[in-house]
């Protein structure tokens, strides 16, 4: 039985995007090439060009899907959920090549075309929504500006994971995130809220 | 009168390093080439190869000198000086192509050879020394770990400036640093110390 053509096309497209992420993660944008990606995906030139015309198109696809790749389980938004999301993201960076590649491309994007802050702004939007919910729950101190802190968190997380990656291949990323929260929470939440917060790696939280 | 040969060699070397920084800042490591750098420096192939044999050697030179490029005026180390140093660094990134290039190479260094965290570790060392001095002056809260916070600050600063660069070409970097300090100082210093700290861009501080 032959596979329906459309279904096969979807699979090929997925294989190409996955291969592209693998190569971008390893070599960066400039070090990657369409032929390396084709080899890795095991597709022909015809198959490749049916879906993607250029390396740049592939990079945009991988970068645009950053939020999709991060499959954070749905839950009640709160300050704890915001903290959990950062540890979830650390886990995703450690285990999911699609996330790693999209983050690397977002950092090094000066390399292909105009700087585009969309991926960062989307994170600020999502993190802000958690902070607005935390505000409604009475978890935030009066002078916290939700968008301002979401902007700081997006930038700080980006740099903390870069340094962790260069220093230890992200092996110590969870420790570094615990420190990030320890040194920011006193400015965010009153003591009785902080006392109930859990700063734990994703694996330990999801096992609990 | 002809210039002494040695003096001329030093000038040529400086011109090459400056041109390399300009091209690395603009194109990243992969986008740069020896010939682009030669053109920009106005040196011959012979002049180039007398000083540097490869693009990688040039990148190492630019990256290794990051601390040298940052010419922070000497002063009594303290928490205020640590804050001032971050604004000084912001100013340097906005105005000094050598600093910009060395930082870009440090972030994107996966591109050329093995990851090397030296530039980051050197920052941690320097920032820690300011924090130890702050500790001796009674400016830090008991549970602050100087090296841990210096590590966080190095990572957070890196990411904050990357996001600021992509979003606004670093035009809003000072504002973002003010936010970074506002959300970390409550974990660092007691209220009477915080009350005296000044969070201001380098230009405003040095004019005062």
mmCIF file of C-alpha atoms in Angstrom:
data_model
loop_
_atom_site.group_PDB
_atom_site.id
_atom_site.type_symbol
_atom_site.label_atom_id
_atom_site.label_comp_id
_atom_site.label_asym_id
_atom_site.label_seq_id
_atom_site.Cartn_x
_atom_site.Cartn_y
_atom_site.Cartn_z
ATOM 1 C CA UNK A 1 0.000 0.000 0.000
ATOM 2 C CA UNK A 2 1.435 3.389 -0.885
ATOM 3 C CA UNK A 3 1.154 6.262 1.499
ATOM 4 C CA UNK A 4 -1.178 9.045 0.413
ATOM 5 C CA UNK A 5 0.899 11.757 -1.231
ATOM 6 C CA UNK A 6 -0.164 14.525 1.131
ATOM 7 C CA UNK A 7 0.728 12.549 4.231
ATOM 8 C CA UNK A 8 4.125 11.747 2.767
ATOM 9 C CA UNK A 9 4.707 15.429 2.005
ATOM 10 C CA UNK A 10 3.970 16.370 5.623
ATOM 11 C CA UNK A 11 6.428 13.748 6.859
ATOM 12 C CA UNK A 12 9.121 14.925 4.441
ATOM 13 C CA UNK A 13 8.616 18.517 5.526
ATOM 14 C CA UNK A 14 8.958 17.519 9.190
ATOM 15 C CA UNK A 15 12.090 15.511 8.459
ATOM 16 C CA UNK A 16 13.617 18.487 6.659
ATOM 17 C CA UNK A 17 12.818 20.924 9.482
ATOM 18 C CA UNK A 18 14.246 18.479 12.033
ATOM 19 C CA UNK A 19 17.428 17.989 9.986
ATOM 20 C CA UNK A 20 17.777 21.740 9.505
ATOM 21 C CA UNK A 21 17.493 22.259 13.270
ATOM 22 C CA UNK A 22 20.165 19.610 13.884
ATOM 23 C CA UNK A 23 22.570 21.315 11.483
ATOM 24 C CA UNK A 24 21.788 24.874 12.650
ATOM 25 C CA UNK A 25 22.280 23.791 16.269
ATOM 26 C CA UNK A 26 25.649 22.296 15.423
ATOM 27 C CA UNK A 27 27.055 24.732 12.868
ATOM 28 C CA UNK A 28 25.137 27.986 13.281
ATOM 29 C CA UNK A 29 23.472 29.666 10.321
ATOM 30 C CA UNK A 30 26.619 30.432 8.322
ATOM 31 C CA UNK A 31 28.134 26.992 8.847
ATOM 32 C CA UNK A 32 24.976 25.230 7.658
ATOM 33 C CA UNK A 33 24.268 24.434 4.009
ATOM 34 C CA UNK A 34 21.271 23.141 2.087
ATOM 35 C CA UNK A 35 23.268 20.094 0.986
ATOM 36 C CA UNK A 36 24.269 19.189 4.567
ATOM 37 C CA UNK A 37 20.600 19.452 5.550
ATOM 38 C CA UNK A 38 19.481 17.335 2.586
ATOM 39 C CA UNK A 39 22.012 14.652 3.489
ATOM 40 C CA UNK A 40 20.895 14.610 7.092
ATOM 41 C CA UNK A 41 17.199 14.482 6.182
ATOM 42 C CA UNK A 42 17.787 11.862 3.496
ATOM 43 C CA UNK A 43 15.764 13.789 0.913
ATOM 44 C CA UNK A 44 16.457 14.525 -2.736
ATOM 45 C CA UNK A 45 17.026 17.978 -4.141
ATOM 46 C CA UNK A 46 13.531 17.828 -5.642
ATOM 47 C CA UNK A 47 12.033 16.980 -2.253
ATOM 48 C CA UNK A 48 13.906 19.820 -0.605
ATOM 49 C CA UNK A 49 12.961 22.480 -3.141
ATOM 50 C CA UNK A 50 9.325 21.423 -3.123
ATOM 51 C CA UNK A 51 9.216 22.570 0.538
ATOM 52 C CA UNK A 52 12.015 25.125 0.991
ATOM 53 C CA UNK A 53 13.789 27.264 -1.583
ATOM 54 C CA UNK A 54 16.700 28.524 0.541
ATOM 55 C CA UNK A 55 18.656 28.181 3.765
ATOM 56 C CA UNK A 56 17.137 31.468 4.867
ATOM 57 C CA UNK A 57 13.599 30.122 4.430
ATOM 58 C CA UNK A 58 14.528 27.115 6.542
ATOM 59 C CA UNK A 59 16.040 29.309 9.262
ATOM 60 C CA UNK A 60 12.886 31.433 9.360
ATOM 61 C CA UNK A 61 10.739 28.312 9.697
ATOM 62 C CA UNK A 62 12.842 26.983 12.584
ATOM 63 C CA UNK A 63 12.916 30.369 14.328
ATOM 64 C CA UNK A 64 9.224 31.122 13.836
ATOM 65 C CA UNK A 65 8.237 27.862 15.508
ATOM 66 C CA UNK A 66 10.165 28.470 18.723
ATOM 67 C CA UNK A 67 6.985 28.835 20.769
ATOM 68 C CA UNK A 68 5.401 25.776 19.115
ATOM 69 C CA UNK A 69 8.415 23.620 19.934
ATOM 70 C CA UNK A 70 8.062 24.517 23.609
ATOM 71 C CA UNK A 71 5.174 22.336 24.626
ATOM 72 C CA UNK A 72 4.580 23.629 28.152
ATOM 73 C CA UNK A 73 1.632 21.786 29.758
ATOM 74 C CA UNK A 74 -1.451 23.956 30.272
ATOM 75 C CA UNK A 75 -2.090 25.115 33.832
ATOM 76 C CA UNK A 76 -3.325 27.976 35.997
ATOM 77 C CA UNK A 77 -0.996 30.951 35.375
ATOM 78 C CA UNK A 78 0.781 32.258 38.491
ATOM 79 C CA UNK A 79 4.230 33.249 39.708
ATOM 80 C CA UNK A 80 5.005 29.578 40.367
ATOM 81 C CA UNK A 81 4.008 28.714 36.796
ATOM 82 C CA UNK A 82 6.318 31.446 35.494
ATOM 83 C CA UNK A 83 9.190 29.903 37.461
ATOM 84 C CA UNK A 84 8.237 26.422 36.258
ATOM 85 C CA UNK A 85 8.204 27.652 32.653
ATOM 86 C CA UNK A 86 11.834 28.777 32.901
ATOM 87 C CA UNK A 87 12.880 25.334 34.172
ATOM 88 C CA UNK A 88 10.739 23.695 31.485
ATOM 89 C CA UNK A 89 12.570 25.798 28.902
ATOM 90 C CA UNK A 90 15.920 24.719 30.376
ATOM 91 C CA UNK A 91 14.831 21.083 30.018
ATOM 92 C CA UNK A 92 13.705 21.767 26.442
ATOM 93 C CA UNK A 93 17.091 23.314 25.607
ATOM 94 C CA UNK A 94 18.843 20.287 27.062
ATOM 95 C CA UNK A 95 16.706 17.706 25.247
ATOM 96 C CA UNK A 96 15.072 19.219 22.141
ATOM 97 C CA UNK A 97 17.200 20.122 19.149
ATOM 98 C CA UNK A 98 14.370 22.176 17.595
ATOM 99 C CA UNK A 99 14.325 24.484 20.623
ATOM 100 C CA UNK A 100 18.128 24.705 20.738
ATOM 101 C CA UNK A 101 18.357 25.588 17.041
ATOM 102 C CA UNK A 102 15.602 28.191 17.183
ATOM 103 C CA UNK A 103 17.268 29.864 20.171
ATOM 104 C CA UNK A 104 20.700 29.833 18.522
ATOM 105 C CA UNK A 105 19.255 31.371 15.356
ATOM 106 C CA UNK A 106 17.463 34.037 17.403
ATOM 107 C CA UNK A 107 20.744 34.976 19.096
ATOM 108 C CA UNK A 108 22.888 34.933 15.953
ATOM 109 C CA UNK A 109 20.271 36.236 13.566
ATOM 110 C CA UNK A 110 22.337 39.277 12.660
ATOM 111 C CA UNK A 111 23.910 36.729 10.341
ATOM 112 C CA UNK A 112 20.914 36.333 8.053
ATOM 113 C CA UNK A 113 19.097 39.476 7.115
ATOM 114 C CA UNK A 114 17.751 42.236 9.278
ATOM 115 C CA UNK A 115 17.609 41.891 13.041
ATOM 116 C CA UNK A 116 14.173 40.600 13.975
ATOM 117 C CA UNK A 117 13.157 40.723 17.630
ATOM 118 C CA UNK A 118 9.887 38.817 17.113
ATOM 119 C CA UNK A 119 10.955 35.680 19.001
ATOM 120 C CA UNK A 120 12.016 37.825 21.999
ATOM 121 C CA UNK A 121 8.851 39.946 21.929
ATOM 122 C CA UNK A 122 6.718 36.806 21.856
ATOM 123 C CA UNK A 123 8.436 35.563 24.980
ATOM 124 C CA UNK A 124 7.847 38.911 26.676
ATOM 125 C CA UNK A 125 4.157 38.619 25.771
ATOM 126 C CA UNK A 126 3.855 35.135 27.207
ATOM 127 C CA UNK A 127 5.851 35.843 30.379
ATOM 128 C CA UNK A 128 3.864 39.058 30.927
ATOM 129 C CA UNK A 129 0.587 37.134 30.853
ATOM 130 C CA UNK A 130 1.854 34.953 33.712
ATOM 131 C CA UNK A 131 2.852 38.069 35.642
ATOM 132 C CA UNK A 132 -0.544 39.738 35.111
ATOM 133 C CA UNK A 133 -2.155 36.582 36.496
ATOM 134 C CA UNK A 134 0.259 36.655 39.437
ATOM 135 C CA UNK A 135 -0.753 40.282 40.029
ATOM 136 C CA UNK A 136 -4.447 39.301 40.115
ATOM 137 C CA UNK A 137 -3.618 36.618 42.658
ATOM 138 C CA UNK A 138 -1.937 39.212 44.881
ATOM 139 C CA UNK A 139 1.488 37.619 44.442
ATOM 140 C CA UNK A 140 3.439 40.681 43.220
ATOM 141 C CA UNK A 141 4.819 43.665 45.096
ATOM 142 C CA UNK A 142 3.211 47.017 44.232
ATOM 143 C CA UNK A 143 6.082 48.500 42.263
ATOM 144 C CA UNK A 144 6.637 45.542 39.917
ATOM 145 C CA UNK A 145 6.048 46.491 36.280
ATOM 146 C CA UNK A 146 4.938 43.247 34.642
ATOM 147 C CA UNK A 147 6.150 43.996 31.111
ATOM 148 C CA UNK A 148 9.424 45.473 32.332
ATOM 149 C CA UNK A 149 10.206 42.385 34.390
ATOM 150 C CA UNK A 150 9.141 40.070 31.534
ATOM 151 C CA UNK A 151 11.574 41.973 29.272
ATOM 152 C CA UNK A 152 14.397 41.620 31.804
ATOM 153 C CA UNK A 153 13.631 37.927 32.311
ATOM 154 C CA UNK A 154 13.703 37.250 28.549
ATOM 155 C CA UNK A 155 17.091 38.949 28.206
ATOM 156 C CA UNK A 156 18.579 37.491 31.381
ATOM 157 C CA UNK A 157 17.437 33.949 30.562
ATOM 158 C CA UNK A 158 18.960 34.259 27.079
ATOM 159 C CA UNK A 159 22.365 35.228 28.445
ATOM 160 C CA UNK A 160 22.334 32.812 31.365
ATOM 161 C CA UNK A 161 21.732 29.885 29.009
ATOM 162 C CA UNK A 162 24.421 31.108 26.575
ATOM 163 C CA UNK A 163 27.035 31.272 29.337
ATOM 164 C CA UNK A 164 25.922 27.909 30.727
ATOM 165 C CA UNK A 165 26.161 26.405 27.238
ATOM 166 C CA UNK A 166 29.682 27.700 26.639
ATOM 167 C CA UNK A 167 30.892 26.788 30.136
ATOM 168 C CA UNK A 168 29.278 23.365 30.660
ATOM 169 C CA UNK A 169 27.136 22.476 27.618
ATOM 170 C CA UNK A 170 24.109 23.554 29.721
ATOM 171 C CA UNK A 171 24.773 20.892 32.383
ATOM 172 C CA UNK A 172 24.580 23.571 35.112
ATOM 173 C CA UNK A 173 21.690 25.544 33.621
ATOM 174 C CA UNK A 174 19.244 24.573 36.370
ATOM 175 C CA UNK A 175 21.600 25.771 39.116
ATOM 176 C CA UNK A 176 22.073 29.049 37.293
ATOM 177 C CA UNK A 177 18.313 29.507 36.979
ATOM 178 C CA UNK A 178 17.831 28.837 40.686
ATOM 179 C CA UNK A 179 20.344 31.644 41.346
ATOM 180 C CA UNK A 180 18.538 33.915 38.874
ATOM 181 C CA UNK A 181 15.298 33.491 40.821
ATOM 182 C CA UNK A 182 16.957 33.789 44.241
ATOM 183 C CA UNK A 183 18.385 37.185 43.296
ATOM 184 C CA UNK A 184 15.186 38.553 41.705
ATOM 185 C CA UNK A 185 12.318 37.200 43.814
ATOM 186 C CA UNK A 186 12.866 39.618 46.743
ATOM 187 C CA UNK A 187 12.059 42.465 44.294
ATOM 188 C CA UNK A 188 9.028 40.639 42.933
ATOM 189 C CA UNK A 189 7.034 39.070 45.728
ATOM 190 C CA UNK A 190 6.400 39.605 49.451
ATOM 191 C CA UNK A 191 7.948 37.140 51.942
ATOM 192 C CA UNK A 192 4.762 35.102 52.541
ATOM 193 C CA UNK A 193 4.437 34.464 48.780
ATOM 194 C CA UNK A 194 8.156 33.681 48.374
ATOM 195 C CA UNK A 195 7.999 31.184 51.237
ATOM 196 C CA UNK A 196 5.663 28.947 49.202
ATOM 197 C CA UNK A 197 7.535 29.065 45.893
ATOM 198 C CA UNK A 198 9.469 26.032 44.676
ATOM 199 C CA UNK A 199 12.715 26.484 42.698
ATOM 200 C CA UNK A 200 13.319 23.076 41.211
ATOM 201 C CA UNK A 201 14.437 21.589 37.886
ATOM 202 C CA UNK A 202 11.609 20.403 35.617
ATOM 203 C CA UNK A 203 12.435 16.716 36.117
ATOM 204 C CA UNK A 204 12.037 16.996 39.882
ATOM 205 C CA UNK A 205 8.838 19.049 39.654
ATOM 206 C CA UNK A 206 7.126 16.761 37.157
ATOM 207 C CA UNK A 207 8.035 13.676 39.191
ATOM 208 C CA UNK A 208 6.505 15.196 42.353
ATOM 209 C CA UNK B 1 62.311 60.696 7.443
ATOM 210 C CA UNK B 2 61.148 57.103 7.464
ATOM 211 C CA UNK B 3 59.372 55.674 10.439
ATOM 212 C CA UNK B 4 61.373 53.106 12.417
ATOM 213 C CA UNK B 5 60.351 49.692 11.199
ATOM 214 C CA UNK B 6 59.225 48.440 14.589
ATOM 215 C CA UNK B 7 56.954 51.408 15.207
ATOM 216 C CA UNK B 8 55.389 50.950 11.778
ATOM 217 C CA UNK B 9 54.782 47.258 12.521
ATOM 218 C CA UNK B 10 52.938 48.128 15.727
ATOM 219 C CA UNK B 11 50.739 50.600 13.857
ATOM 220 C CA UNK B 12 49.988 48.085 11.112
ATOM 221 C CA UNK B 13 49.084 45.468 13.692
ATOM 222 C CA UNK B 14 46.722 47.886 15.413
ATOM 223 C CA UNK B 15 45.126 48.851 12.107
ATOM 224 C CA UNK B 16 44.560 45.185 11.282
ATOM 225 C CA UNK B 17 42.996 44.401 14.668
ATOM 226 C CA UNK B 18 40.737 47.441 14.376
ATOM 227 C CA UNK B 19 39.669 46.499 10.841
ATOM 228 C CA UNK B 20 39.060 42.904 11.949
ATOM 229 C CA UNK B 21 36.850 44.149 14.784
ATOM 230 C CA UNK B 22 34.869 46.322 12.373
ATOM 231 C CA UNK B 23 34.231 43.393 10.045
ATOM 232 C CA UNK B 24 33.504 40.860 12.847
ATOM 233 C CA UNK B 25 31.066 43.331 14.418
ATOM 234 C CA UNK B 26 29.269 43.746 11.110
ATOM 235 C CA UNK B 27 29.366 40.243 9.627
ATOM 236 C CA UNK B 28 30.043 37.867 12.518
ATOM 237 C CA UNK B 29 32.860 35.342 12.353
ATOM 238 C CA UNK B 30 31.574 33.288 9.435
ATOM 239 C CA UNK B 31 30.663 36.302 7.338
ATOM 240 C CA UNK B 32 34.119 37.851 7.759
ATOM 241 C CA UNK B 33 37.075 37.056 5.483
ATOM 242 C CA UNK B 34 40.771 37.856 5.543
ATOM 243 C CA UNK B 35 40.453 39.743 2.259
ATOM 244 C CA UNK B 36 37.614 41.956 3.566
ATOM 245 C CA UNK B 37 39.748 42.733 6.614
ATOM 246 C CA UNK B 38 42.827 43.493 4.469
ATOM 247 C CA UNK B 39 40.778 45.861 2.304
ATOM 248 C CA UNK B 40 39.398 47.648 5.332
ATOM 249 C CA UNK B 41 42.812 47.962 6.998
ATOM 250 C CA UNK B 42 44.480 48.993 3.750
ATOM 251 C CA UNK B 43 47.291 46.477 4.172
ATOM 252 C CA UNK B 44 48.918 44.123 1.705
ATOM 253 C CA UNK B 45 48.775 40.343 1.922
ATOM 254 C CA UNK B 46 52.397 40.382 3.080
ATOM 255 C CA UNK B 47 51.581 42.881 5.835
ATOM 256 C CA UNK B 48 48.645 40.777 6.970
ATOM 257 C CA UNK B 49 50.471 37.458 7.077
ATOM 258 C CA UNK B 50 53.419 38.981 8.909
ATOM 259 C CA UNK B 51 51.036 39.597 11.842
ATOM 260 C CA UNK B 52 48.194 37.081 11.487
ATOM 261 C CA UNK B 53 48.073 33.786 9.650
ATOM 262 C CA UNK B 54 44.327 33.141 9.732
ATOM 263 C CA UNK B 55 40.880 34.542 10.460
ATOM 264 C CA UNK B 56 40.798 32.356 13.560
ATOM 265 C CA UNK B 57 44.005 33.927 14.900
ATOM 266 C CA UNK B 58 42.486 37.374 14.385
ATOM 267 C CA UNK B 59 39.275 36.381 16.148
ATOM 268 C CA UNK B 60 41.262 35.049 19.110
ATOM 269 C CA UNK B 61 43.214 38.310 19.320
ATOM 270 C CA UNK B 62 40.028 40.408 19.295
ATOM 271 C CA UNK B 63 38.331 38.161 21.849
ATOM 272 C CA UNK B 64 41.336 37.892 24.176
ATOM 273 C CA UNK B 65 41.619 41.673 24.448
ATOM 274 C CA UNK B 66 38.034 42.222 25.620
ATOM 275 C CA UNK B 67 39.136 43.335 29.077
ATOM 276 C CA UNK B 68 41.880 45.586 27.654
ATOM 277 C CA UNK B 69 39.402 47.329 25.372
ATOM 278 C CA UNK B 70 37.239 48.205 28.362
ATOM 279 C CA UNK B 71 39.178 51.063 29.879
ATOM 280 C CA UNK B 72 37.220 51.560 33.112
ATOM 281 C CA UNK B 73 38.776 54.365 35.185
ATOM 282 C CA UNK B 74 40.447 53.181 38.395
ATOM 283 C CA UNK B 75 38.528 53.810 41.612
ATOM 284 C CA UNK B 76 37.647 52.424 45.034
ATOM 285 C CA UNK B 77 35.764 49.124 44.472
ATOM 286 C CA UNK B 78 32.259 49.019 45.955
ATOM 287 C CA UNK B 79 28.687 48.094 45.039
ATOM 288 C CA UNK B 80 28.285 51.505 43.376
ATOM 289 C CA UNK B 81 31.420 50.879 41.305
ATOM 290 C CA UNK B 82 30.020 47.518 40.215
ATOM 291 C CA UNK B 83 26.854 49.269 39.033
ATOM 292 C CA UNK B 84 28.917 51.981 37.319
ATOM 293 C CA UNK B 85 30.979 49.333 35.530
ATOM 294 C CA UNK B 86 27.856 47.850 33.921
ATOM 295 C CA UNK B 87 26.843 51.286 32.601
ATOM 296 C CA UNK B 88 30.422 51.910 31.479
ATOM 297 C CA UNK B 89 30.286 48.627 29.569
ATOM 298 C CA UNK B 90 26.982 49.679 27.973
ATOM 299 C CA UNK B 91 28.639 52.914 26.843
ATOM 300 C CA UNK B 92 31.613 50.950 25.507
ATOM 301 C CA UNK B 93 29.290 48.657 23.524
ATOM 302 C CA UNK B 94 27.539 51.691 22.062
ATOM 303 C CA UNK B 95 30.735 53.526 21.098
ATOM 304 C CA UNK B 96 33.684 51.103 20.758
ATOM 305 C CA UNK B 97 33.756 48.645 17.874
ATOM 306 C CA UNK B 98 36.559 46.605 19.520
ATOM 307 C CA UNK B 99 34.307 45.900 22.510
ATOM 308 C CA UNK B 100 31.304 45.143 20.312
ATOM 309 C CA UNK B 101 33.281 42.707 18.156
ATOM 310 C CA UNK B 102 34.868 40.915 21.098
ATOM 311 C CA UNK B 103 31.461 40.458 22.721
ATOM 312 C CA UNK B 104 29.863 39.220 19.494
ATOM 313 C CA UNK B 105 32.683 36.700 19.025
ATOM 314 C CA UNK B 106 32.342 35.533 22.626
ATOM 315 C CA UNK B 107 28.627 34.890 22.081
ATOM 316 C CA UNK B 108 28.962 33.226 18.673
ATOM 317 C CA UNK B 109 32.227 31.453 19.341
ATOM 318 C CA UNK B 110 30.722 28.011 18.781
ATOM 319 C CA UNK B 111 31.403 28.996 15.170
ATOM 320 C CA UNK B 112 35.185 28.848 15.399
ATOM 321 C CA UNK B 113 36.673 25.981 17.283
ATOM 322 C CA UNK B 114 35.852 24.681 20.707
ATOM 323 C CA UNK B 115 33.687 26.670 23.113
ATOM 324 C CA UNK B 116 35.948 28.791 25.295
ATOM 325 C CA UNK B 117 34.417 30.421 28.356
ATOM 326 C CA UNK B 118 37.557 32.420 29.234
ATOM 327 C CA UNK B 119 36.070 35.844 28.441
ATOM 328 C CA UNK B 120 33.048 35.060 30.652
ATOM 329 C CA UNK B 121 35.151 33.680 33.506
ATOM 330 C CA UNK B 122 37.357 36.789 33.433
ATOM 331 C CA UNK B 123 34.287 38.950 33.850
ATOM 332 C CA UNK B 124 33.144 36.816 36.772
ATOM 333 C CA UNK B 125 36.561 37.299 38.349
ATOM 334 C CA UNK B 126 36.460 41.055 37.964
ATOM 335 C CA UNK B 127 32.844 41.466 39.095
ATOM 336 C CA UNK B 128 33.504 39.188 42.083
ATOM 337 C CA UNK B 129 36.368 41.412 43.241
ATOM 338 C CA UNK B 130 33.967 44.370 43.362
ATOM 339 C CA UNK B 131 31.497 42.286 45.358
ATOM 340 C CA UNK B 132 34.155 41.132 47.862
ATOM 341 C CA UNK B 133 35.026 44.807 48.375
ATOM 342 C CA UNK B 134 31.331 45.611 48.823
ATOM 343 C CA UNK B 135 31.142 42.828 51.409
ATOM 344 C CA UNK B 136 34.079 44.341 53.336
ATOM 345 C CA UNK B 137 32.298 47.697 53.305
ATOM 346 C CA UNK B 138 29.198 46.102 54.837
ATOM 347 C CA UNK B 139 27.110 46.732 51.715
ATOM 348 C CA UNK B 140 25.886 43.181 51.052
ATOM 349 C CA UNK B 141 23.171 41.127 52.712
ATOM 350 C CA UNK B 142 24.386 38.058 54.596
ATOM 351 C CA UNK B 143 23.175 35.410 52.184
ATOM 352 C CA UNK B 144 24.706 36.909 49.020
ATOM 353 C CA UNK B 145 27.266 34.578 47.429
ATOM 354 C CA UNK B 146 29.686 36.927 45.649
ATOM 355 C CA UNK B 147 30.812 34.531 42.913
ATOM 356 C CA UNK B 148 27.334 33.208 42.320
ATOM 357 C CA UNK B 149 25.949 36.699 41.819
ATOM 358 C CA UNK B 150 28.915 37.692 39.615
ATOM 359 C CA UNK B 151 28.157 34.625 37.460
ATOM 360 C CA UNK B 152 24.488 35.577 37.206
ATOM 361 C CA UNK B 153 25.366 39.189 36.397
ATOM 362 C CA UNK B 154 27.753 38.137 33.611
ATOM 363 C CA UNK B 155 25.100 35.933 32.015
ATOM 364 C CA UNK B 156 22.222 38.376 32.523
ATOM 365 C CA UNK B 157 24.193 41.335 31.152
ATOM 366 C CA UNK B 158 25.138 39.280 28.081
ATOM 367 C CA UNK B 159 21.527 38.464 27.277
ATOM 368 C CA UNK B 160 20.128 41.886 28.141
ATOM 369 C CA UNK B 161 22.526 43.543 25.710
ATOM 370 C CA UNK B 162 21.794 40.962 22.978
ATOM 371 C CA UNK B 163 18.050 41.594 23.232
ATOM 372 C CA UNK B 164 18.589 45.363 23.361
ATOM 373 C CA UNK B 165 20.826 45.144 20.284
ATOM 374 C CA UNK B 166 18.299 43.147 18.271
ATOM 375 C CA UNK B 167 15.331 45.271 19.394
ATOM 376 C CA UNK B 168 16.818 48.810 19.243
ATOM 377 C CA UNK B 169 20.491 48.622 18.219
ATOM 378 C CA UNK B 170 21.323 49.087 21.944
ATOM 379 C CA UNK B 171 19.587 52.495 22.100
ATOM 380 C CA UNK B 172 17.589 51.336 25.156
ATOM 381 C CA UNK B 173 20.410 49.403 26.852
ATOM 382 C CA UNK B 174 20.731 51.869 29.744
ATOM 383 C CA UNK B 175 17.019 51.613 30.571
ATOM 384 C CA UNK B 176 17.247 47.835 30.513
ATOM 385 C CA UNK B 177 20.247 47.909 32.869
ATOM 386 C CA UNK B 178 18.416 50.198 35.276
ATOM 387 C CA UNK B 179 15.618 47.594 35.353
ATOM 388 C CA UNK B 180 18.176 44.804 35.874
ATOM 389 C CA UNK B 181 19.501 46.554 38.974
ATOM 390 C CA UNK B 182 16.049 47.496 40.284
ATOM 391 C CA UNK B 183 14.997 43.861 40.259
ATOM 392 C CA UNK B 184 18.192 42.470 41.824
ATOM 393 C CA UNK B 185 19.301 45.051 44.390
ATOM 394 C CA UNK B 186 16.666 44.101 46.995
ATOM 395 C CA UNK B 187 18.340 40.655 47.158
ATOM 396 C CA UNK B 188 21.818 42.181 47.367
ATOM 397 C CA UNK B 189 21.833 45.116 49.747
ATOM 398 C CA UNK B 190 19.909 46.355 52.794
ATOM 399 C CA UNK B 191 17.565 49.371 52.366
ATOM 400 C CA UNK B 192 19.980 51.959 53.850
ATOM 401 C CA UNK B 193 22.667 50.947 51.323
ATOM 402 C CA UNK B 194 20.217 50.860 48.410
ATOM 403 C CA UNK B 195 18.959 54.338 49.288
ATOM 404 C CA UNK B 196 22.369 55.827 48.435
ATOM 405 C CA UNK B 197 22.985 53.953 45.177
ATOM 406 C CA UNK B 198 22.771 55.795 41.863
ATOM 407 C CA UNK B 199 21.454 54.009 38.757
ATOM 408 C CA UNK B 200 22.466 56.279 35.921
ATOM 409 C CA UNK B 201 23.958 55.954 32.421
ATOM 410 C CA UNK B 202 27.721 56.485 32.213
ATOM 411 C CA UNK B 203 27.387 59.835 30.398
ATOM 412 C CA UNK B 204 25.292 61.291 33.229
ATOM 413 C CA UNK B 205 27.550 59.907 35.959
ATOM 414 C CA UNK B 206 30.789 61.124 34.404
ATOM 415 C CA UNK B 207 29.327 64.603 33.800
ATOM 416 C CA UNK B 208 28.299 64.911 37.470
#
